[in-house]
Coordinates of C-alpha atoms in Angstrom, one line a residue:
Chain J
M1 CA -35.4 -11.1 10.4
A2 CA -38.7 -10.1 8.9
S3 CA -40.1 -8.9 12.2
D4 CA -36.9 -7.0 12.9
Y5 CA -37.4 -5.3 9.5
D6 CA -41.0 -4.4 10.4
D7 CA -40.0 -3.1 13.8
V8 CA -37.3 -0.8 12.3
L9 CA -39.7 0.5 9.6
A10 CA -42.4 1.2 12.2
G11 CA -39.9 3.0 14.4
L12 CA -38.7 5.1 11.4
H13 CA -42.3 6.1 10.7
R14 CA -42.6 7.3 14.3
L15 CA -39.3 9.2 14.0
A16 CA -40.4 10.8 10.6
G17 CA -43.7 11.8 12.1
R18 CA -41.9 13.4 15.1
L19 CA -39.5 15.4 13.0
G20 CA -41.9 16.2 10.1
W21 CA -39.8 14.2 7.6
P22 CA -41.3 12.6 4.5
E23 CA -42.3 9.0 4.8
P24 CA -39.3 6.6 5.1
R25 CA -38.9 4.1 2.3
A26 CA -36.4 1.7 0.6
L27 CA -35.3 0.3 4.0
Q28 CA -32.5 -2.2 3.8
R29 CA -30.2 -3.7 6.4
L30 CA -26.5 -3.1 5.7
S31 CA -24.8 -4.9 8.5
G32 CA -25.3 -6.2 12.0
G33 CA -22.4 -6.4 14.3
A34 CA -22.1 -7.4 18.0
S35 CA -22.2 -3.7 19.0
Q36 CA -24.4 -2.0 16.4
E37 CA -26.8 -2.4 13.5
T38 CA -26.7 -0.3 10.3
W39 CA -29.7 0.3 8.1
A40 CA -30.1 2.4 4.9
F41 CA -33.3 4.2 4.0
V42 CA -34.6 7.2 2.1
A43 CA -36.8 10.0 3.3
G44 CA -38.0 12.2 0.5
E45 CA -34.8 12.8 -1.6
R46 CA -32.5 12.3 1.3
A47 CA -30.5 9.1 1.6
L48 CA -30.0 8.2 5.2
I49 CA -28.3 5.7 7.5
L50 CA -29.7 4.4 10.8
R51 CA -27.2 3.3 13.4
R52 CA -28.7 1.6 16.5
A53 CA -27.9 -1.0 19.1
P54 CA -28.6 -4.6 18.0
R55 CA -32.4 -5.0 18.0
G56 CA -32.6 -1.7 19.9
V57 CA -31.2 -3.2 23.1
P58 CA -28.3 -1.2 24.5
V59 CA -25.1 -3.3 24.7
T60 CA -24.0 -3.6 28.3
T61 CA -21.3 -6.2 27.8
S62 CA -19.1 -4.1 25.5
T63 CA -15.8 -3.2 27.0
Q64 CA -14.7 -0.7 24.5
G65 CA -17.4 1.1 22.6
I66 CA -18.5 4.6 23.8
G67 CA -22.1 4.1 23.0
L68 CA -24.1 5.5 20.1
V69 CA -25.2 8.7 21.8
S70 CA -21.6 9.7 22.5
E71 CA -20.6 8.5 19.1
A72 CA -23.0 11.0 17.5
A73 CA -21.7 13.8 19.6
V74 CA -18.1 13.0 18.7
I75 CA -19.0 12.9 15.0
E76 CA -20.6 16.3 15.2
A77 CA -17.7 17.8 17.1
A78 CA -15.1 16.4 14.7
G79 CA -17.1 17.4 11.7
A80 CA -17.4 21.0 13.1
A81 CA -13.6 20.9 13.5
G82 CA -13.3 20.2 9.8
A83 CA -12.8 16.4 9.8
P84 CA -14.5 14.5 7.0
A85 CA -17.4 13.0 9.0
P86 CA -21.0 12.2 8.0
A87 CA -23.6 14.8 9.1
V88 CA -25.7 13.6 12.0
A89 CA -29.4 14.2 11.0
S90 CA -31.0 13.3 14.3
L91 CA -30.6 11.4 17.5
L92 CA -33.2 8.6 18.1
A93 CA -35.7 9.5 20.8
E94 CA -37.2 7.0 23.3
Q95 CA -40.7 7.4 21.7
D96 CA -39.3 6.2 18.4
G97 CA -39.0 2.7 19.9
L98 CA -35.7 2.0 18.1
G99 CA -33.5 2.0 21.1
P100 CA -30.4 4.3 21.4
G101 CA -28.8 5.4 18.1
Y102 CA -28.9 8.1 15.5
I103 CA -29.6 8.9 11.9
M104 CA -26.8 10.2 9.6
D105 CA -26.5 11.2 5.9
R106 CA -25.7 8.4 3.6
L107 CA -22.6 9.3 1.5
E108 CA -21.6 8.1 -1.9
G109 CA -18.4 6.1 -2.0
E110 CA -16.7 2.7 -1.4
T111 CA -15.5 1.2 1.8
L112 CA -14.4 -2.2 0.5
A113 CA -10.6 -2.2 0.8
R114 CA -9.8 -4.4 -2.2
R115 CA -11.9 -2.2 -4.5
I116 CA -10.3 1.0 -3.2
Q117 CA -6.9 -0.6 -3.7
R118 CA -7.4 -1.9 -7.2
D119 CA -10.4 -0.5 -9.1
A120 CA -9.6 1.9 -11.9
A121 CA -12.4 4.2 -10.6
F122 CA -10.3 5.0 -7.5
A123 CA -7.0 5.8 -9.3
E124 CA -7.3 9.5 -8.5
A125 CA -8.3 8.8 -4.9
R126 CA -5.3 6.5 -4.5
D127 CA -2.9 9.2 -5.8
G128 CA -3.9 11.6 -3.1
F129 CA -4.6 8.9 -0.4
A130 CA -1.6 9.5 1.8
Q131 CA -2.2 13.3 1.8
A132 CA -5.9 12.8 2.4
C133 CA -5.3 10.5 5.4
G134 CA -2.8 12.9 6.9
A135 CA -5.1 15.9 6.6
A136 CA -8.1 14.0 7.9
A137 CA -6.2 12.8 10.9
A138 CA -4.9 16.3 11.6
A139 CA -8.5 17.6 11.5
I140 CA -9.8 14.9 13.8
H141 CA -6.9 15.5 16.2
A142 CA -7.6 19.3 16.2
T143 CA -11.1 18.8 17.6
P144 CA -11.3 20.9 20.8
L145 CA -11.5 18.5 23.7
A146 CA -14.0 20.8 25.4
C147 CA -16.5 20.1 22.6
L148 CA -16.4 16.3 23.3
P149 CA -18.5 14.1 25.5
T150 CA -16.8 12.2 28.3
L151 CA -14.4 9.7 26.6
P152 CA -12.0 7.2 27.8
E153 CA -8.4 8.4 27.9
A154 CA -5.4 6.1 27.3
D155 CA -1.9 6.9 26.2
A156 CA 0.6 4.3 25.0
A157 CA 1.6 3.0 28.4
A158 CA -2.1 2.7 29.5
Q159 CA -3.1 0.9 26.3
L160 CA -0.2 -1.6 26.7
D161 CA -1.4 -2.3 30.2
L162 CA -4.9 -2.8 29.0
Y163 CA -4.1 -5.2 26.2
E164 CA -1.4 -7.1 28.1
A165 CA -3.9 -7.6 30.9
A166 CA -6.4 -9.0 28.4
Y167 CA -3.8 -11.3 26.9
R168 CA -2.7 -12.6 30.4
G169 CA -6.4 -13.1 31.3
Y170 CA -6.7 -15.6 28.5
G171 CA -3.8 -17.6 29.9
A172 CA -2.3 -17.8 26.5
G173 CA 1.5 -18.5 26.8
R174 CA 2.5 -17.5 23.3
P175 CA 6.2 -16.5 23.0
A176 CA 5.6 -14.2 20.0
F177 CA 3.1 -12.2 22.0
E178 CA 5.4 -12.0 25.0
L179 CA 8.2 -10.8 22.8
G180 CA 5.9 -8.2 21.3
F181 CA 4.8 -6.8 24.6
A182 CA 8.3 -6.8 26.0
A183 CA 9.6 -5.0 22.9
L184 CA 6.8 -2.4 23.0
R185 CA 7.5 -1.7 26.7
R186 CA 11.1 -0.8 25.8
R187 CA 9.8 1.5 23.0
V188 CA 7.0 3.5 24.8
P189 CA 7.3 7.0 23.5
A190 CA 7.4 10.0 25.8
P191 CA 3.8 11.2 26.3
I192 CA 2.6 14.2 24.3
P193 CA -0.7 16.1 24.8
A194 CA -3.8 13.9 24.4
R195 CA -6.0 14.6 21.4
L196 CA -9.3 13.1 20.1
A197 CA -8.2 9.8 18.5
H198 CA -10.7 8.1 16.1
G199 CA -9.6 4.7 17.4
D200 CA -10.3 2.7 14.3
F201 CA -8.7 4.8 11.6
R202 CA -8.1 2.3 8.8
L203 CA -9.2 1.0 5.4
G204 CA -12.7 -0.5 5.9
N205 CA -13.8 2.5 7.9
L206 CA -12.8 5.1 5.3
M207 CA -15.5 6.0 2.7
V208 CA -13.6 6.7 -0.5
A209 CA -15.1 8.4 -3.5
R210 CA -13.7 8.8 -7.0
H211 CA -11.9 12.1 -6.2
G212 CA -10.7 11.2 -2.7
L213 CA -11.6 10.5 0.9
A214 CA -15.3 11.3 1.5
A215 CA -15.7 10.5 5.2
V216 CA -14.3 8.7 8.1
L217 CA -16.8 6.2 9.6
D218 CA -17.3 4.1 12.6
W219 CA -16.4 6.3 15.5
E220 CA -17.4 3.9 18.3
L221 CA -13.8 3.5 19.5
A222 CA -13.1 7.2 19.8
H223 CA -11.0 8.2 22.8
R224 CA -8.5 10.7 24.1
G225 CA -5.0 9.5 23.4
D226 CA -1.7 9.8 21.5
P227 CA -2.4 11.4 18.1
A228 CA 0.1 9.0 16.5
E229 CA -2.1 6.1 17.3
D230 CA -4.5 6.7 14.4
L231 CA -1.6 7.0 11.9
G232 CA 0.0 3.8 13.2
W233 CA -3.2 1.9 13.0
I234 CA -3.9 2.6 9.3
C235 CA -0.4 1.2 8.7
T236 CA -0.9 -2.0 10.7
P237 CA -0.1 -4.9 8.3
S238 CA -3.4 -6.6 8.8
W239 CA -5.1 -3.5 7.4
R240 CA -3.0 -3.4 4.3
F241 CA -5.3 -6.2 2.9
G242 CA -2.5 -8.1 1.2
A243 CA -0.6 -5.1 -0.3
I244 CA 2.1 -5.2 2.3
D245 CA 4.6 -3.1 0.3
K246 CA 2.5 0.0 0.9
P247 CA 2.3 0.8 4.6
V248 CA -0.6 3.3 4.5
G249 CA -3.6 1.0 3.9
G250 CA -1.8 -1.0 1.2
I251 CA -1.9 2.2 -1.0
A252 CA 0.7 4.7 0.0
E253 CA 3.8 5.6 1.9
V254 CA 4.2 7.0 5.4
G255 CA 6.3 10.0 4.4
P256 CA 3.7 11.9 2.4
M257 CA 1.0 11.1 5.0
L258 CA 3.1 12.7 7.7
E259 CA 4.1 15.7 5.6
A260 CA 0.3 16.3 5.0
Y261 CA -0.4 15.8 8.7
W262 CA 2.1 18.4 9.8
A263 CA 1.1 20.8 7.0
A264 CA -2.5 20.6 8.3
G265 CA -1.4 21.5 11.8
G266 CA -0.7 18.1 13.3
D267 CA 1.7 17.8 16.2
R268 CA 5.3 17.6 14.9
R269 CA 6.2 15.2 17.7
V270 CA 4.2 12.7 15.7
T271 CA 7.3 11.3 13.9
A272 CA 7.8 8.3 11.7
E273 CA 9.3 6.5 14.7
R274 CA 6.3 7.3 16.8
V275 CA 4.0 6.0 14.1
R276 CA 6.1 2.8 13.8
F277 CA 5.6 2.2 17.6
W278 CA 1.8 2.4 17.1
T279 CA 2.0 0.1 14.0
L280 CA 3.8 -2.5 16.0
F281 CA 1.3 -1.9 18.8
G282 CA -1.5 -2.2 16.2
S283 CA -0.5 -5.7 15.3
L284 CA -0.3 -6.8 18.9
K285 CA -3.6 -5.2 19.7
W286 CA -5.4 -6.8 16.7
G287 CA -3.8 -10.1 17.9
V288 CA -5.3 -9.7 21.3
M289 CA -8.6 -8.9 19.7
C290 CA -8.4 -12.1 17.7
L291 CA -7.8 -14.0 21.0
T292 CA -10.8 -12.3 22.4
M293 CA -12.9 -13.5 19.4
A294 CA -11.6 -17.0 20.0
K295 CA -12.7 -16.8 23.7
L296 CA -16.1 -15.5 22.8
F297 CA -16.5 -18.4 20.5
E298 CA -15.2 -21.1 22.9
S299 CA -17.3 -19.8 25.8
G300 CA -20.4 -20.0 23.7
V301 CA -21.1 -16.3 24.0
D302 CA -20.9 -16.0 20.2
P303 CA -20.8 -19.4 18.6
S304 CA -20.8 -18.0 15.0
V305 CA -18.6 -19.3 12.2
E306 CA -17.4 -15.7 11.7
R307 CA -16.2 -15.4 15.3
A308 CA -14.4 -18.8 15.0
A309 CA -12.6 -17.8 11.8
I310 CA -11.3 -14.5 13.2
G311 CA -10.0 -16.4 16.3
R312 CA -7.6 -18.2 14.0
R313 CA -6.2 -14.9 12.8
A314 CA -4.0 -14.4 15.9
S315 CA -1.1 -16.1 14.2
E316 CA -1.0 -13.5 11.4
T317 CA -0.4 -10.8 13.9
E318 CA 2.4 -12.9 15.6
L319 CA 4.1 -13.2 12.1
D320 CA 3.8 -9.4 11.5
V321 CA 5.2 -8.6 15.0
L322 CA 8.2 -10.8 14.4
L323 CA 8.8 -9.5 10.9
M324 CA 8.6 -5.9 12.1
L325 CA 11.0 -6.7 15.0
K326 CA 13.4 -8.2 12.4
G327 CA 13.1 -5.2 10.1
L328 CA 11.5 -7.3 7.4
L329 CA 8.2 -5.4 7.3
Chain W
M1 CA -7.7 -50.3 9.7
H2 CA -8.9 -46.9 8.6
S3 CA -12.6 -46.1 7.9
Q4 CA -13.2 -44.8 4.4
P5 CA -13.4 -42.1 3.2
E6 CA -10.5 -40.4 5.1
T7 CA -11.4 -37.6 7.4
T8 CA -9.8 -34.9 5.2
A9 CA -11.7 -36.2 2.2
L10 CA -15.0 -35.8 4.2
L11 CA -14.1 -32.3 5.1
G12 CA -13.1 -31.6 1.5
A13 CA -16.5 -32.7 0.4
V14 CA -18.1 -30.3 2.9
A15 CA -15.9 -27.4 1.7
A16 CA -16.8 -28.1 -1.9
F17 CA -20.5 -28.2 -1.0
L18 CA -20.3 -24.9 0.8
R19 CA -18.5 -23.2 -2.1
E20 CA -20.2 -24.7 -5.1
V21 CA -23.8 -25.1 -3.8
C22 CA -24.3 -22.8 -0.8
V23 CA -22.4 -19.7 -1.8
P24 CA -24.2 -19.4 -5.3
A25 CA -27.6 -20.1 -3.7
L26 CA -27.2 -17.5 -1.0
T27 CA -26.9 -13.7 -1.2
G28 CA -25.4 -10.9 0.9
R29 CA -24.4 -11.7 4.5
E30 CA -25.4 -15.4 4.3
A31 CA -23.3 -15.9 1.1
F32 CA -20.4 -14.2 2.9
L33 CA -20.8 -16.5 6.0
A34 CA -20.9 -19.6 3.7
K35 CA -17.5 -18.5 2.3
V36 CA -16.2 -18.1 5.8
A37 CA -17.5 -21.5 6.8
A38 CA -15.7 -23.0 3.7
N39 CA -12.5 -21.4 4.8
C40 CA -12.9 -22.8 8.3
V41 CA -13.2 -26.3 6.9
D42 CA -10.1 -25.7 4.8
I43 CA -8.2 -24.8 8.0
A44 CA -9.4 -28.0 9.6
V45 CA -8.2 -30.0 6.6
R46 CA -4.7 -28.4 6.7
E47 CA -4.7 -28.8 10.5
A48 CA -5.3 -32.5 10.1
R49 CA -2.7 -32.9 7.4
D50 CA 0.1 -30.5 8.5
G51 CA -0.7 -29.9 12.2
P52 CA 1.2 -32.9 13.7
A53 CA 4.4 -32.1 11.8
A54 CA 4.2 -28.4 12.7
T55 CA 3.8 -29.4 16.4
A56 CA 6.8 -31.8 16.2
A57 CA 8.9 -29.2 14.5
E58 CA 8.0 -26.5 17.1
T59 CA 9.0 -28.9 19.9
T60 CA 12.4 -29.6 18.2
I61 CA 13.1 -25.9 17.6
L62 CA 12.3 -25.0 21.2
Q63 CA 14.3 -27.8 22.6
S64 CA 17.3 -26.6 20.6
L65 CA 16.8 -22.9 21.4
L66 CA 16.4 -23.6 25.1
A67 CA 19.0 -26.5 25.1
S68 CA 16.4 -28.5 27.0
P69 CA 15.5 -32.2 26.8
E70 CA 11.9 -31.4 27.8
T71 CA 9.4 -33.1 25.6
S72 CA 6.2 -31.3 26.6
L73 CA 5.5 -28.4 24.1
E74 CA 3.4 -26.7 26.7
A75 CA 6.3 -26.7 29.2
L76 CA 8.8 -25.5 26.5
R77 CA 6.6 -22.6 25.5
A78 CA 6.1 -21.7 29.2
T79 CA 9.8 -21.7 29.8
L80 CA 10.5 -19.5 26.8
C81 CA 7.7 -17.1 27.8
K82 CA 9.2 -16.8 31.3
E83 CA 12.7 -16.0 29.8
I84 CA 11.2 -13.3 27.6
T85 CA 9.2 -11.6 30.3
A86 CA 12.2 -11.8 32.6
G87 CA 14.3 -10.1 30.0
V88 CA 16.7 -13.0 29.6
R89 CA 16.0 -13.1 25.9
D90 CA 14.9 -10.2 23.7
E91 CA 14.3 -9.2 20.1
T92 CA 18.1 -8.5 19.6
D93 CA 18.7 -12.2 19.8
P94 CA 18.8 -13.5 16.2
A95 CA 18.3 -17.1 17.2
L96 CA 15.2 -16.3 19.1
L97 CA 13.6 -14.3 16.2
E98 CA 14.6 -17.0 13.7
A99 CA 13.1 -19.8 15.9
L100 CA 9.8 -17.9 16.5
L101 CA 9.5 -16.9 12.8
S102 CA 9.8 -20.5 11.7
I103 CA 7.3 -21.7 14.3
V104 CA 4.7 -18.9 13.6
A105 CA 5.1 -19.1 9.8
A106 CA 4.2 -22.8 10.0
R107 CA 1.0 -21.9 11.9
V108 CA 0.1 -19.2 9.4
R109 CA 0.6 -21.7 6.5
I110 CA -2.1 -23.8 8.2
E111 CA -4.4 -21.1 9.3
Q112 CA -4.1 -18.5 6.5
P113 CA -1.8 -19.8 3.6
G114 CA -2.7 -16.8 1.5
Y115 CA -1.6 -14.2 4.1
A116 CA 0.7 -11.8 2.2
S117 CA 3.4 -11.4 5.0
L118 CA 4.3 -15.1 4.5
E119 CA 6.3 -13.9 1.5
R120 CA 8.8 -12.2 3.9
A121 CA 9.0 -15.2 6.2
P122 CA 11.7 -18.0 6.0
R123 CA 10.7 -20.8 3.6
A124 CA 9.1 -23.9 5.1

């Protein structure tokens, strides 16, 4: 850990020298995932975030992420289109010795779901949450495709194929999953023009400040797809963090989110029914992701207790799929 | 003749050690992972205590749903999966939904008893 810290600090010194920035200080590690590391630091008066590959080594086994260089390009394009996204300060260069990644502004706000849902400090943000999510999604989806790097494209049918293939690959004969896939197959919506989809638009990836939504974070799953996907994902029961009565992140209702989405120029074919399809899909998708975690753990690729625990969350998604099919959720 | 203490009591002691000693002694990510570890031990305790009954109940429910004398749970599940993929049964079948809800809710009560959606599931 200590040498990791020293390596990052040395790399940031090289970067600051290259860009003529003040000396970096107050470095602290925020998180380390399987696909990226996040560090906070300060240069002069500017609070910044470093996002880089784990230990600076590009991830080659990732099946989904678009890579940090594309991620930075997507954030810049979406931000230019008016989406609430953090400003990218600089891409990392090879001579920085930090591996691929980028530096972005560190924004003030909260990402912890339970605090956003409950703390008195966020009461005003909660009041406007549905509208803020609708407007932010509309802005993301309005990003001109010509301004984007090459991204994967997958509509509803393609994503069903993808996740069902993963499920079958695990050899898991789980009746609730089978029923979920079969029900979704019968409900696939007619395709509408593909837009930039954030791909992980949910509580946890939304930076919320006292007055409202400050920024949408974690763009590594961005792709071209059905614009209703993002609005369905934020309603997926697992992302309501216990407040299941309020579909939009456990905070708000779908109706006002859609009204705001349309008012901000979002495609009117993104209807409540289309969003419901993607919410049901969201539970099944998260379920397959939990099965993936279980496999990573069992195969020894990632023997961590965290991976093991998430593996056991597949049953929550089965429950949600069944409750949604029965009209109880 | 059982060895003492019971397996679940051993696991309970481990969970208590993680929560009461490790979590307060650690910070940040390590403290979080110690909590996750304690939750995993809790799952193992509930699995040891309630898992066999849940498996037996699932077998009975599937035998009844499929009108089958088959005793292998694996085989019963495989048969039901085949019927669902073949379109023989779908989500408009109330008996199917009721059976699966009961089975899955029992699993969630072992794996995540605090999961909010359980409030909407049939009672155990």
